[in-house]
């Protein structure tokens, strides 16, 4: 390894080859790409004096298409098809933007029903969420079937039959196990089961998806999806009924836009992953743009909301009546408070100093 590092220092092309061996458009390189390009989009929006969603909404369709990379997906979406989708999205755009500004984009909560919560905590959090106007709830499942049945019954009884319930297995099951387990949980009428198996198993998701159709349960996945190519295959294989983009997993805004357009072509609703820690701040821009300029629909569409760590951001999300209200500050809502950055800076930040001191003791 030392030899390769030494030679790579002398020859930048060797670094390129080494990075390519990690994998094209996936892994740590792709995550780093997302970080850099998301920052560029943030700067672009700030320069224009607009929130990112508004920058995208106002952009000429041809210019927007020029921001996308169609490599590896032209068998599903060509540049001209993307342009046509965006051109048609101009019709009624003003009214949809006004709708977003007045009412926001519907959200669902994941904060009530994590695995490990006691029944008392579940009841307390569900009661509070209902008081706050939430109508869509997600529960984590997959550790123990009987415990899942008990917890899902508790939650369904609390929220009533008319409210929406989703389930998330966080990749716990093999394919046959997923089908079997969900057949037992079908009585609680979940809209979807999220990540029922390995996020890389496209055909496994397709098998699960087909098996759950008679039960009226969809499959949702995407938060761990490497790139637009994997999303393309999930759509081609009919392996999902709900597509979950992530603002940082793909190669920034550019690649997320190509996935939104593919989802529109396949008529699959996009319901983004947004697990707190700034992801909510980011992805709200993408989903608001999707409604105004691409999907033009809220049917079976909602954006995840998790209620922690927003206090570290200068422009935290605004939730009203269980909906994301469109950000009005210029940029991509990514900027963190200087105090938070300073406290968490490695290794001299206050948080790290305490952690390292505890390890020594």
PDB file of N, CA, C and O in Angstrom, residues 63-136:
ATOM      1  N   UNK A  63     -31.966  24.534 -19.778  1.00  0.00           N
ATOM      2  CA  UNK A  63     -30.817  24.759 -18.899  1.00  0.00           C
ATOM      3  C   UNK A  63     -30.770  23.705 -17.804  1.00  0.00           C
ATOM      4  O   UNK A  63     -29.690  23.198 -17.454  1.00  0.00           O
ATOM      5  N   UNK A  64     -31.938  23.355 -17.273  1.00  0.00           N
ATOM      6  CA  UNK A  64     -31.992  22.346 -16.215  1.00  0.00           C
ATOM      7  C   UNK A  64     -31.527  20.996 -16.737  1.00  0.00           C
ATOM      8  O   UNK A  64     -30.751  20.290 -16.081  1.00  0.00           O
ATOM      9  N   UNK A  65     -31.971  20.645 -17.928  1.00  0.00           N
ATOM     10  CA  UNK A  65     -31.564  19.375 -18.536  1.00  0.00           C
ATOM     11  C   UNK A  65     -30.050  19.334 -18.743  1.00  0.00           C
ATOM     12  O   UNK A  65     -29.420  18.280 -18.599  1.00  0.00           O
ATOM     13  N   UNK A  66     -29.459  20.475 -19.031  1.00  0.00           N
ATOM     14  CA  UNK A  66     -28.010  20.526 -19.255  1.00  0.00           C
ATOM     15  C   UNK A  66     -27.215  20.216 -17.983  1.00  0.00           C
ATOM     16  O   UNK A  66     -26.021  19.925 -18.045  1.00  0.00           O
ATOM     17  N   UNK A  67     -27.881  20.281 -16.825  1.00  0.00           N
ATOM     18  CA  UNK A  67     -27.220  19.970 -15.550  1.00  0.00           C
ATOM     19  C   UNK A  67     -27.184  18.473 -15.260  1.00  0.00           C
ATOM     20  O   UNK A  67     -26.548  18.036 -14.287  1.00  0.00           O
ATOM     21  N   UNK A  68     -27.886  17.672 -16.059  1.00  0.00           N
ATOM     22  CA  UNK A  68     -28.032  16.246 -15.776  1.00  0.00           C
ATOM     23  C   UNK A  68     -27.036  15.409 -16.566  1.00  0.00           C
ATOM     24  O   UNK A  68     -26.619  15.777 -17.657  1.00  0.00           O
ATOM     25  N   UNK A  69     -26.687  14.258 -15.992  1.00  0.00           N
ATOM     26  CA  UNK A  69     -25.816  13.293 -16.653  1.00  0.00           C
ATOM     27  C   UNK A  69     -26.680  12.105 -17.073  1.00  0.00           C
ATOM     28  O   UNK A  69     -27.244  11.403 -16.229  1.00  0.00           O
ATOM     29  N   UNK A  70     -26.803  11.890 -18.398  1.00  0.00           N
ATOM     30  CA  UNK A  70     -27.663  10.828 -18.906  1.00  0.00           C
ATOM     31  C   UNK A  70     -26.893   9.534 -19.203  1.00  0.00           C
ATOM     32  O   UNK A  70     -27.483   8.574 -19.711  1.00  0.00           O
ATOM     33  N   UNK A  71     -25.604   9.505 -18.878  1.00  0.00           N
ATOM     34  CA  UNK A  71     -24.847   8.270 -19.099  1.00  0.00           C
ATOM     35  C   UNK A  71     -25.486   7.104 -18.357  1.00  0.00           C
ATOM     36  O   UNK A  71     -25.878   7.234 -17.205  1.00  0.00           O
ATOM     37  N   UNK A  72     -25.579   5.991 -19.015  1.00  0.00           N
ATOM     38  CA  UNK A  72     -26.074   4.726 -18.458  1.00  0.00           C
ATOM     39  C   UNK A  72     -27.591   4.674 -18.264  1.00  0.00           C
ATOM     40  O   UNK A  72     -28.118   3.640 -17.842  1.00  0.00           O
ATOM     41  N   UNK A  73     -28.332   5.752 -18.554  1.00  0.00           N
ATOM     42  CA  UNK A  73     -29.785   5.701 -18.338  1.00  0.00           C
ATOM     43  C   UNK A  73     -30.592   6.030 -19.595  1.00  0.00           C
ATOM     44  O   UNK A  73     -31.812   6.125 -19.533  1.00  0.00           O
ATOM     45  N   UNK A  74     -29.929   6.190 -20.728  1.00  0.00           N
ATOM     46  CA  UNK A  74     -30.659   6.589 -21.947  1.00  0.00           C
ATOM     47  C   UNK A  74     -31.595   5.501 -22.459  1.00  0.00           C
ATOM     48  O   UNK A  74     -32.482   5.778 -23.267  1.00  0.00           O
ATOM     49  N   UNK A  75     -31.420   4.254 -21.989  1.00  0.00           N
ATOM     50  CA  UNK A  75     -32.369   3.201 -22.366  1.00  0.00           C
ATOM     51  C   UNK A  75     -33.712   3.401 -21.655  1.00  0.00           C
ATOM     52  O   UNK A  75     -34.720   2.801 -22.041  1.00  0.00           O
ATOM     53  N   UNK A  76     -33.725   4.270 -20.649  1.00  0.00           N
ATOM     54  CA  UNK A  76     -34.941   4.553 -19.894  1.00  0.00           C
ATOM     55  C   UNK A  76     -35.359   6.020 -20.039  1.00  0.00           C
ATOM     56  O   UNK A  76     -36.542   6.333 -20.149  1.00  0.00           O
ATOM     57  N   UNK A  77     -34.391   6.921 -20.039  1.00  0.00           N
ATOM     58  CA  UNK A  77     -34.696   8.357 -20.097  1.00  0.00           C
ATOM     59  C   UNK A  77     -33.665   9.066 -20.972  1.00  0.00           C
ATOM     60  O   UNK A  77     -32.481   9.110 -20.634  1.00  0.00           O
ATOM     61  N   UNK A  78     -34.124   9.631 -22.070  1.00  0.00           N
ATOM     62  CA  UNK A  78     -33.237  10.399 -22.933  1.00  0.00           C
ATOM     63  C   UNK A  78     -33.300  11.882 -22.562  1.00  0.00           C
ATOM     64  O   UNK A  78     -34.210  12.323 -21.844  1.00  0.00           O
ATOM     65  N   UNK A  79     -32.358  12.632 -23.088  1.00  0.00           N
ATOM     66  CA  UNK A  79     -32.326  14.067 -22.839  1.00  0.00           C
ATOM     67  C   UNK A  79     -33.608  14.730 -23.330  1.00  0.00           C
ATOM     68  O   UNK A  79     -34.166  15.605 -22.662  1.00  0.00           O
ATOM     69  N   UNK A  80     -34.094  14.289 -24.493  1.00  0.00           N
ATOM     70  CA  UNK A  80     -35.303  14.881 -25.057  1.00  0.00           C
ATOM     71  C   UNK A  80     -36.536  14.542 -24.223  1.00  0.00           C
ATOM     72  O   UNK A  80     -37.430  15.378 -24.034  1.00  0.00           O
ATOM     73  N   UNK A  81     -36.595  13.313 -23.718  1.00  0.00           N
ATOM     74  CA  UNK A  81     -37.719  12.924 -22.854  1.00  0.00           C
ATOM     75  C   UNK A  81     -37.726  13.739 -21.565  1.00  0.00           C
ATOM     76  O   UNK A  81     -38.781  14.165 -21.090  1.00  0.00           O
ATOM     77  N   UNK A  82     -36.548  13.947 -21.004  1.00  0.00           N
ATOM     78  CA  UNK A  82     -36.439  14.757 -19.784  1.00  0.00           C
ATOM     79  C   UNK A  82     -36.928  16.176 -20.051  1.00  0.00           C
ATOM     80  O   UNK A  82     -37.673  16.755 -19.245  1.00  0.00           O
ATOM     81  N   UNK A  83     -36.526  16.724 -21.191  1.00  0.00           N
ATOM     82  CA  UNK A  83     -36.967  18.074 -21.552  1.00  0.00           C
ATOM     83  C   UNK A  83     -38.489  18.133 -21.688  1.00  0.00           C
ATOM     84  O   UNK A  83     -39.134  19.079 -21.205  1.00  0.00           O
ATOM     85  N   UNK A  84     -39.071  17.124 -22.315  1.00  0.00           N
ATOM     86  CA  UNK A  84     -40.527  17.094 -22.512  1.00  0.00           C
ATOM     87  C   UNK A  84     -41.273  17.041 -21.183  1.00  0.00           C
ATOM     88  O   UNK A  84     -42.298  17.700 -21.005  1.00  0.00           O
ATOM     89  N   UNK A  85     -40.749  16.259 -20.243  1.00  0.00           N
ATOM     90  CA  UNK A  85     -41.373  16.190 -18.911  1.00  0.00           C
ATOM     91  C   UNK A  85     -41.346  17.564 -18.250  1.00  0.00           C
ATOM     92  O   UNK A  85     -42.359  18.034 -17.701  1.00  0.00           O
ATOM     93  N   UNK A  86     -40.199  18.224 -18.316  1.00  0.00           N
ATOM     94  CA  UNK A  86     -40.068  19.543 -17.692  1.00  0.00           C
ATOM     95  C   UNK A  86     -40.883  20.596 -18.435  1.00  0.00           C
ATOM     96  O   UNK A  86     -41.448  21.511 -17.820  1.00  0.00           O
ATOM     97  N   UNK A  87     -40.958  20.466 -19.760  1.00  0.00           N
ATOM     98  CA  UNK A  87     -41.755  21.417 -20.542  1.00  0.00           C
ATOM     99  C   UNK A  87     -43.231  21.301 -20.175  1.00  0.00           C
ATOM    100  O   UNK A  87     -43.917  22.301 -19.948  1.00  0.00           O
ATOM    101  N   UNK A  88     -43.732  20.069 -20.081  1.00  0.00           N
ATOM    102  CA  UNK A  88     -45.133  19.858 -19.703  1.00  0.00           C
ATOM    103  C   UNK A  88     -45.382  20.325 -18.262  1.00  0.00           C
ATOM    104  O   UNK A  88     -46.481  20.752 -17.915  1.00  0.00           O
ATOM    105  N   UNK A  89     -44.343  20.241 -17.432  1.00  0.00           N
ATOM    106  CA  UNK A  89     -44.463  20.671 -16.038  1.00  0.00           C
ATOM    107  C   UNK A  89     -44.619  22.175 -15.879  1.00  0.00           C
ATOM    108  O   UNK A  89     -44.951  22.659 -14.790  1.00  0.00           O
ATOM    109  N   UNK A  90     -44.407  22.923 -16.973  1.00  0.00           N
ATOM    110  CA  UNK A  90     -44.600  24.376 -16.917  1.00  0.00           C
ATOM    111  C   UNK A  90     -46.086  24.733 -16.780  1.00  0.00           C
ATOM    112  O   UNK A  90     -46.434  25.783 -16.249  1.00  0.00           O
ATOM    113  N   UNK A  91     -46.949  23.837 -17.283  1.00  0.00           N
ATOM    114  CA  UNK A  91     -48.397  24.086 -17.231  1.00  0.00           C
ATOM    115  C   UNK A  91     -48.888  23.948 -15.784  1.00  0.00           C
ATOM    116  O   UNK A  91     -48.693  22.911 -15.147  1.00  0.00           O
ATOM    117  N   UNK A  92     -49.485  24.970 -15.258  1.00  0.00           N
ATOM    118  CA  UNK A  92     -50.014  24.943 -13.882  1.00  0.00           C
ATOM    119  C   UNK A  92     -48.967  25.142 -12.815  1.00  0.00           C
ATOM    120  O   UNK A  92     -49.256  25.026 -11.616  1.00  0.00           O
ATOM    121  N   UNK A  93     -47.726  25.451 -13.233  1.00  0.00           N
ATOM    122  CA  UNK A  93     -46.616  25.577 -12.288  1.00  0.00           C
ATOM    123  C   UNK A  93     -46.854  26.694 -11.266  1.00  0.00           C
ATOM    124  O   UNK A  93     -46.604  26.515 -10.069  1.00  0.00           O
ATOM    125  N   UNK A  94     -47.351  27.815 -11.737  1.00  0.00           N
ATOM    126  CA  UNK A  94     -47.581  28.965 -10.848  1.00  0.00           C
ATOM    127  C   UNK A  94     -48.585  28.607  -9.747  1.00  0.00           C
ATOM    128  O   UNK A  94     -48.386  28.934  -8.577  1.00  0.00           O
ATOM    129  N   UNK A  95     -49.665  27.917 -10.123  1.00  0.00           N
ATOM    130  CA  UNK A  95     -50.689  27.529  -9.149  1.00  0.00           C
ATOM    131  C   UNK A  95     -50.127  26.534  -8.130  1.00  0.00           C
ATOM    132  O   UNK A  95     -50.436  26.614  -6.933  1.00  0.00           O
ATOM    133  N   UNK A  96     -49.293  25.604  -8.604  1.00  0.00           N
ATOM    134  CA  UNK A  96     -48.713  24.619  -7.677  1.00  0.00           C
ATOM    135  C   UNK A  96     -47.721  25.280  -6.720  1.00  0.00           C
ATOM    136  O   UNK A  96     -47.638  24.904  -5.546  1.00  0.00           O
ATOM    137  N   UNK A  97     -46.990  26.262  -7.214  1.00  0.00           N
ATOM    138  CA  UNK A  97     -46.076  26.989  -6.334  1.00  0.00           C
ATOM    139  C   UNK A  97     -46.867  27.732  -5.255  1.00  0.00           C
ATOM    140  O   UNK A  97     -46.494  27.712  -4.069  1.00  0.00           O
ATOM    141  N   UNK A  98     -47.963  28.353  -5.640  1.00  0.00           N
ATOM    142  CA  UNK A  98     -48.813  29.049  -4.660  1.00  0.00           C
ATOM    143  C   UNK A  98     -49.378  28.068  -3.645  1.00  0.00           C
ATOM    144  O   UNK A  98     -49.493  28.379  -2.446  1.00  0.00           O
ATOM    145  N   UNK A  99     -49.731  26.864  -4.112  1.00  0.00           N
ATOM    146  CA  UNK A  99     -50.247  25.825  -3.214  1.00  0.00           C
ATOM    147  C   UNK A  99     -49.201  25.436  -2.175  1.00  0.00           C
ATOM    148  O   UNK A  99     -49.503  25.291  -0.981  1.00  0.00           O
ATOM    149  N   UNK A 100     -47.950  25.265  -2.620  1.00  0.00           N
ATOM    150  CA  UNK A 100     -46.862  24.924  -1.698  1.00  0.00           C
ATOM    151  C   UNK A 100     -46.638  26.035  -0.676  1.00  0.00           C
ATOM    152  O   UNK A 100     -46.478  25.783   0.525  1.00  0.00           O
ATOM    153  N   UNK A 101     -46.619  27.260  -1.130  1.00  0.00           N
ATOM    154  CA  UNK A 101     -46.377  28.396  -0.231  1.00  0.00           C
ATOM    155  C   UNK A 101     -47.482  28.534   0.810  1.00  0.00           C
ATOM    156  O   UNK A 101     -47.237  28.931   1.949  1.00  0.00           O
ATOM    157  N   UNK A 102     -48.705  28.173   0.421  1.00  0.00           N
ATOM    158  CA  UNK A 102     -49.842  28.303   1.342  1.00  0.00           C
ATOM    159  C   UNK A 102     -49.963  27.116   2.293  1.00  0.00           C
ATOM    160  O   UNK A 102     -50.258  27.285   3.483  1.00  0.00           O
ATOM    161  N   UNK A 103     -49.724  25.905   1.783  1.00  0.00           N
ATOM    162  CA  UNK A 103     -50.037  24.703   2.567  1.00  0.00           C
ATOM    163  C   UNK A 103     -48.841  23.793   2.847  1.00  0.00           C
ATOM    164  O   UNK A 103     -48.905  22.956   3.749  1.00  0.00           O
ATOM    165  N   UNK A 104     -47.776  23.929   2.080  1.00  0.00           N
ATOM    166  CA  UNK A 104     -46.609  23.086   2.291  1.00  0.00           C
ATOM    167  C   UNK A 104     -46.743  21.702   1.690  1.00  0.00           C
ATOM    168  O   UNK A 104     -47.767  21.351   1.102  1.00  0.00           O
ATOM    169  N   UNK A 105     -45.666  20.919   1.843  1.00  0.00           N
ATOM    170  CA  UNK A 105     -45.620  19.553   1.288  1.00  0.00           C
ATOM    171  C   UNK A 105     -45.884  18.547   2.396  1.00  0.00           C
ATOM    172  O   UNK A 105     -45.257  18.608   3.461  1.00  0.00           O
ATOM    173  N   UNK A 106     -46.815  17.610   2.198  1.00  0.00           N
ATOM    174  CA  UNK A 106     -47.177  16.666   3.274  1.00  0.00           C
ATOM    175  C   UNK A 106     -45.988  15.840   3.763  1.00  0.00           C
ATOM    176  O   UNK A 106     -45.179  15.371   2.968  1.00  0.00           O
ATOM    177  N   UNK A 107     -45.931  15.672   5.076  1.00  0.00           N
ATOM    178  CA  UNK A 107     -44.838  14.942   5.710  1.00  0.00           C
ATOM    179  C   UNK A 107     -45.381  13.773   6.524  1.00  0.00           C
ATOM    180  O   UNK A 107     -46.570  13.719   6.840  1.00  0.00           O
ATOM    181  N   UNK A 108     -44.486  12.834   6.843  1.00  0.00           N
ATOM    182  CA  UNK A 108     -44.846  11.783   7.807  1.00  0.00           C
ATOM    183  C   UNK A 108     -43.773  11.741   8.883  1.00  0.00           C
ATOM    184  O   UNK A 108     -42.642  12.176   8.684  1.00  0.00           O
ATOM    185  N   UNK A 109     -44.140  11.233  10.045  1.00  0.00           N
ATOM    186  CA  UNK A 109     -43.205  11.197  11.161  1.00  0.00           C
ATOM    187  C   UNK A 109     -42.650   9.794  11.401  1.00  0.00           C
ATOM    188  O   UNK A 109     -43.380   8.802  11.358  1.00  0.00           O
ATOM    189  N   UNK A 110     -41.349   9.740  11.653  1.00  0.00           N
ATOM    190  CA  UNK A 110     -40.674   8.491  12.009  1.00  0.00           C
ATOM    191  C   UNK A 110     -40.292   8.492  13.486  1.00  0.00           C
ATOM    192  O   UNK A 110     -39.743   7.522  13.992  1.00  0.00           O
ATOM    193  N   UNK A 111     -40.585   9.564  14.177  1.00  0.00           N
ATOM    194  CA  UNK A 111     -40.034   9.766  15.526  1.00  0.00           C
ATOM    195  C   UNK A 111     -40.801   9.057  16.641  1.00  0.00           C
ATOM    196  O   UNK A 111     -40.348   9.046  17.780  1.00  0.00           O
ATOM    197  N   UNK A 112     -41.940   8.469  16.328  1.00  0.00           N
ATOM    198  CA  UNK A 112     -42.786   7.896  17.394  1.00  0.00           C
ATOM    199  C   UNK A 112     -42.470   6.449  17.734  1.00  0.00           C
ATOM    200  O   UNK A 112     -42.762   6.003  18.839  1.00  0.00           O
ATOM    201  N   UNK A 113     -41.927   5.696  16.780  1.00  0.00           N
ATOM    202  CA  UNK A 113     -41.955   4.235  16.950  1.00  0.00           C
ATOM    203  C   UNK A 113     -40.655   3.544  16.570  1.00  0.00           C
ATOM    204  O   UNK A 113     -40.629   2.601  15.785  1.00  0.00           O
ATOM    205  N   UNK A 114     -39.555   4.027  17.148  1.00  0.00           N
ATOM    206  CA  UNK A 114     -38.280   3.340  16.942  1.00  0.00           C
ATOM    207  C   UNK A 114     -38.266   2.036  17.736  1.00  0.00           C
ATOM    208  O   UNK A 114     -38.891   1.920  18.792  1.00  0.00           O
ATOM    209  N   UNK A 115     -37.504   1.060  17.242  1.00  0.00           N
ATOM    210  CA  UNK A 115     -37.312  -0.175  18.001  1.00  0.00           C
ATOM    211  C   UNK A 115     -36.643   0.160  19.328  1.00  0.00           C
ATOM    212  O   UNK A 115     -35.754   1.004  19.393  1.00  0.00           O
ATOM    213  N   UNK A 116     -37.078  -0.528  20.377  1.00  0.00           N
ATOM    214  CA  UNK A 116     -36.489  -0.295  21.692  1.00  0.00           C
ATOM    215  C   UNK A 116     -37.274   0.661  22.563  1.00  0.00           C
ATOM    216  O   UNK A 116     -37.035   0.737  23.775  1.00  0.00           O
ATOM    217  N   UNK A 117     -38.203   1.404  21.955  1.00  0.00           N
ATOM    218  CA  UNK A 117     -39.050   2.287  22.770  1.00  0.00           C
ATOM    219  C   UNK A 117     -40.020   1.450  23.598  1.00  0.00           C
ATOM    220  O   UNK A 117     -40.586   0.466  23.107  1.00  0.00           O
ATOM    221  N   UNK A 118     -40.231   1.850  24.839  1.00  0.00           N
ATOM    222  CA  UNK A 118     -41.216   1.165  25.681  1.00  0.00           C
ATOM    223  C   UNK A 118     -42.620   1.499  25.181  1.00  0.00           C
ATOM    224  O   UNK A 118     -42.824   2.484  24.447  1.00  0.00           O
ATOM    225  N   UNK A 119     -43.585   0.711  25.600  1.00  0.00           N
ATOM    226  CA  UNK A 119     -44.979   0.981  25.225  1.00  0.00           C
ATOM    227  C   UNK A 119     -45.421   2.357  25.723  1.00  0.00           C
ATOM    228  O   UNK A 119     -46.136   3.082  25.025  1.00  0.00           O
ATOM    229  N   UNK A 120     -44.975   2.714  26.909  1.00  0.00           N
ATOM    230  CA  UNK A 120     -45.348   4.017  27.474  1.00  0.00           C
ATOM    231  C   UNK A 120     -44.810   5.153  26.600  1.00  0.00           C
ATOM    232  O   UNK A 120     -45.509   6.144  26.345  1.00  0.00           O
ATOM    233  N   UNK A 121     -43.566   4.994  26.121  1.00  0.00           N
ATOM    234  CA  UNK A 121     -42.967   6.023  25.254  1.00  0.00           C
ATOM    235  C   UNK A 121     -43.708   6.089  23.923  1.00  0.00           C
ATOM    236  O   UNK A 121     -43.986   7.196  23.419  1.00  0.00           O
ATOM    237  N   UNK A 122     -44.014   4.912  23.360  1.00  0.00           N
ATOM    238  CA  UNK A 122     -44.772   4.877  22.095  1.00  0.00           C
ATOM    239  C   UNK A 122     -46.095   5.620  22.238  1.00  0.00           C
ATOM    240  O   UNK A 122     -46.454   6.447  21.381  1.00  0.00           O
ATOM    241  N   UNK A 123     -46.811   5.328  23.300  1.00  0.00           N
ATOM    242  CA  UNK A 123     -48.117   5.960  23.516  1.00  0.00           C
ATOM    243  C   UNK A 123     -47.976   7.470  23.691  1.00  0.00           C
ATOM    244  O   UNK A 123     -48.739   8.245  23.127  1.00  0.00           O
ATOM    245  N   UNK A 124     -46.983   7.857  24.470  1.00  0.00           N
ATOM    246  CA  UNK A 124     -46.777   9.285  24.731  1.00  0.00           C
ATOM    247  C   UNK A 124     -46.445  10.030  23.430  1.00  0.00           C
ATOM    248  O   UNK A 124     -47.017  11.089  23.139  1.00  0.00           O
ATOM    249  N   UNK A 125     -45.522   9.470  22.627  1.00  0.00           N
ATOM    250  CA  UNK A 125     -45.095  10.132  21.390  1.00  0.00           C
ATOM    251  C   UNK A 125     -46.213  10.148  20.345  1.00  0.00           C
ATOM    252  O   UNK A 125     -46.389  11.141  19.629  1.00  0.00           O
ATOM    253  N   UNK A 126     -46.961   9.053  20.254  1.00  0.00           N
ATOM    254  CA  UNK A 126     -48.085   8.997  19.311  1.00  0.00           C
ATOM    255  C   UNK A 126     -49.171  10.001  19.691  1.00  0.00           C
ATOM    256  O   UNK A 126     -49.722  10.692  18.821  1.00  0.00           O
ATOM    257  N   UNK A 127     -49.465  10.081  20.964  1.00  0.00           N
ATOM    258  CA  UNK A 127     -50.487  11.031  21.448  1.00  0.00           C
ATOM    259  C   UNK A 127     -50.089  12.460  21.117  1.00  0.00           C
ATOM    260  O   UNK A 127     -50.899  13.253  20.627  1.00  0.00           O
ATOM    261  N   UNK A 128     -48.809  12.769  21.361  1.00  0.00           N
ATOM    262  CA  UNK A 128     -48.312  14.120  21.079  1.00  0.00           C
ATOM    263  C   UNK A 128     -48.371  14.418  19.579  1.00  0.00           C
ATOM    264  O   UNK A 128     -48.778  15.515  19.150  1.00  0.00           O
ATOM    265  N   UNK A 129     -47.983  13.428  18.760  1.00  0.00           N
ATOM    266  CA  UNK A 129     -48.006  13.615  17.304  1.00  0.00           C
ATOM    267  C   UNK A 129     -49.431  13.830  16.804  1.00  0.00           C
ATOM    268  O   UNK A 129     -49.680  14.683  15.946  1.00  0.00           O
ATOM    269  N   UNK A 130     -50.368  13.085  17.346  1.00  0.00           N
ATOM    270  CA  UNK A 130     -51.774  13.248  16.951  1.00  0.00           C
ATOM    271  C   UNK A 130     -52.278  14.639  17.332  1.00  0.00           C
ATOM    272  O   UNK A 130     -52.977  15.290  16.549  1.00  0.00           O
ATOM    273  N   UNK A 131     -51.900  15.091  18.518  1.00  0.00           N
ATOM    274  CA  UNK A 131     -52.279  16.450  18.950  1.00  0.00           C
ATOM    275  C   UNK A 131     -51.720  17.512  18.009  1.00  0.00           C
ATOM    276  O   UNK A 131     -52.349  18.537  17.755  1.00  0.00           O
ATOM    277  N   UNK A 132     -50.514  17.240  17.478  1.00  0.00           N
ATOM    278  CA  UNK A 132     -49.853  18.196  16.588  1.00  0.00           C
ATOM    279  C   UNK A 132     -50.332  18.102  15.143  1.00  0.00           C
ATOM    280  O   UNK A 132     -49.815  18.804  14.265  1.00  0.00           O
ATOM    281  N   UNK A 133     -51.278  17.195  14.891  1.00  0.00           N
ATOM    282  CA  UNK A 133     -51.871  17.122  13.560  1.00  0.00           C
ATOM    283  C   UNK A 133     -51.272  16.120  12.597  1.00  0.00           C
ATOM    284  O   UNK A 133     -51.613  16.104  11.409  1.00  0.00           O
ATOM    285  N   UNK A 134     -50.400  15.239  13.093  1.00  0.00           N
ATOM    286  CA  UNK A 134     -49.811  14.242  12.194  1.00  0.00           C
ATOM    287  C   UNK A 134     -50.843  13.178  11.832  1.00  0.00           C
ATOM    288  O   UNK A 134     -51.604  12.712  12.680  1.00  0.00           O
ATOM    289  N   UNK A 135     -50.837  12.785  10.563  1.00  0.00           N
ATOM    290  CA  UNK A 135     -51.780  11.763  10.084  1.00  0.00           C
ATOM    291  C   UNK A 135     -51.067  10.587   9.430  1.00  0.00           C
ATOM    292  O   UNK A 135     -51.699   9.621   9.009  1.00  0.00           O
ATOM    293  N   UNK A 136     -49.730  10.680   9.314  1.00  0.00           N
ATOM    294  CA  UNK A 136     -48.941   9.620   8.670  1.00  0.00           C
ATOM    295  C   UNK A 136     -47.804   9.223   9.604  1.00  0.00           C
ATOM    296  O   UNK A 136     -47.010  10.069  10.011  1.00  0.00           O
TER     297      UNK A 136
END
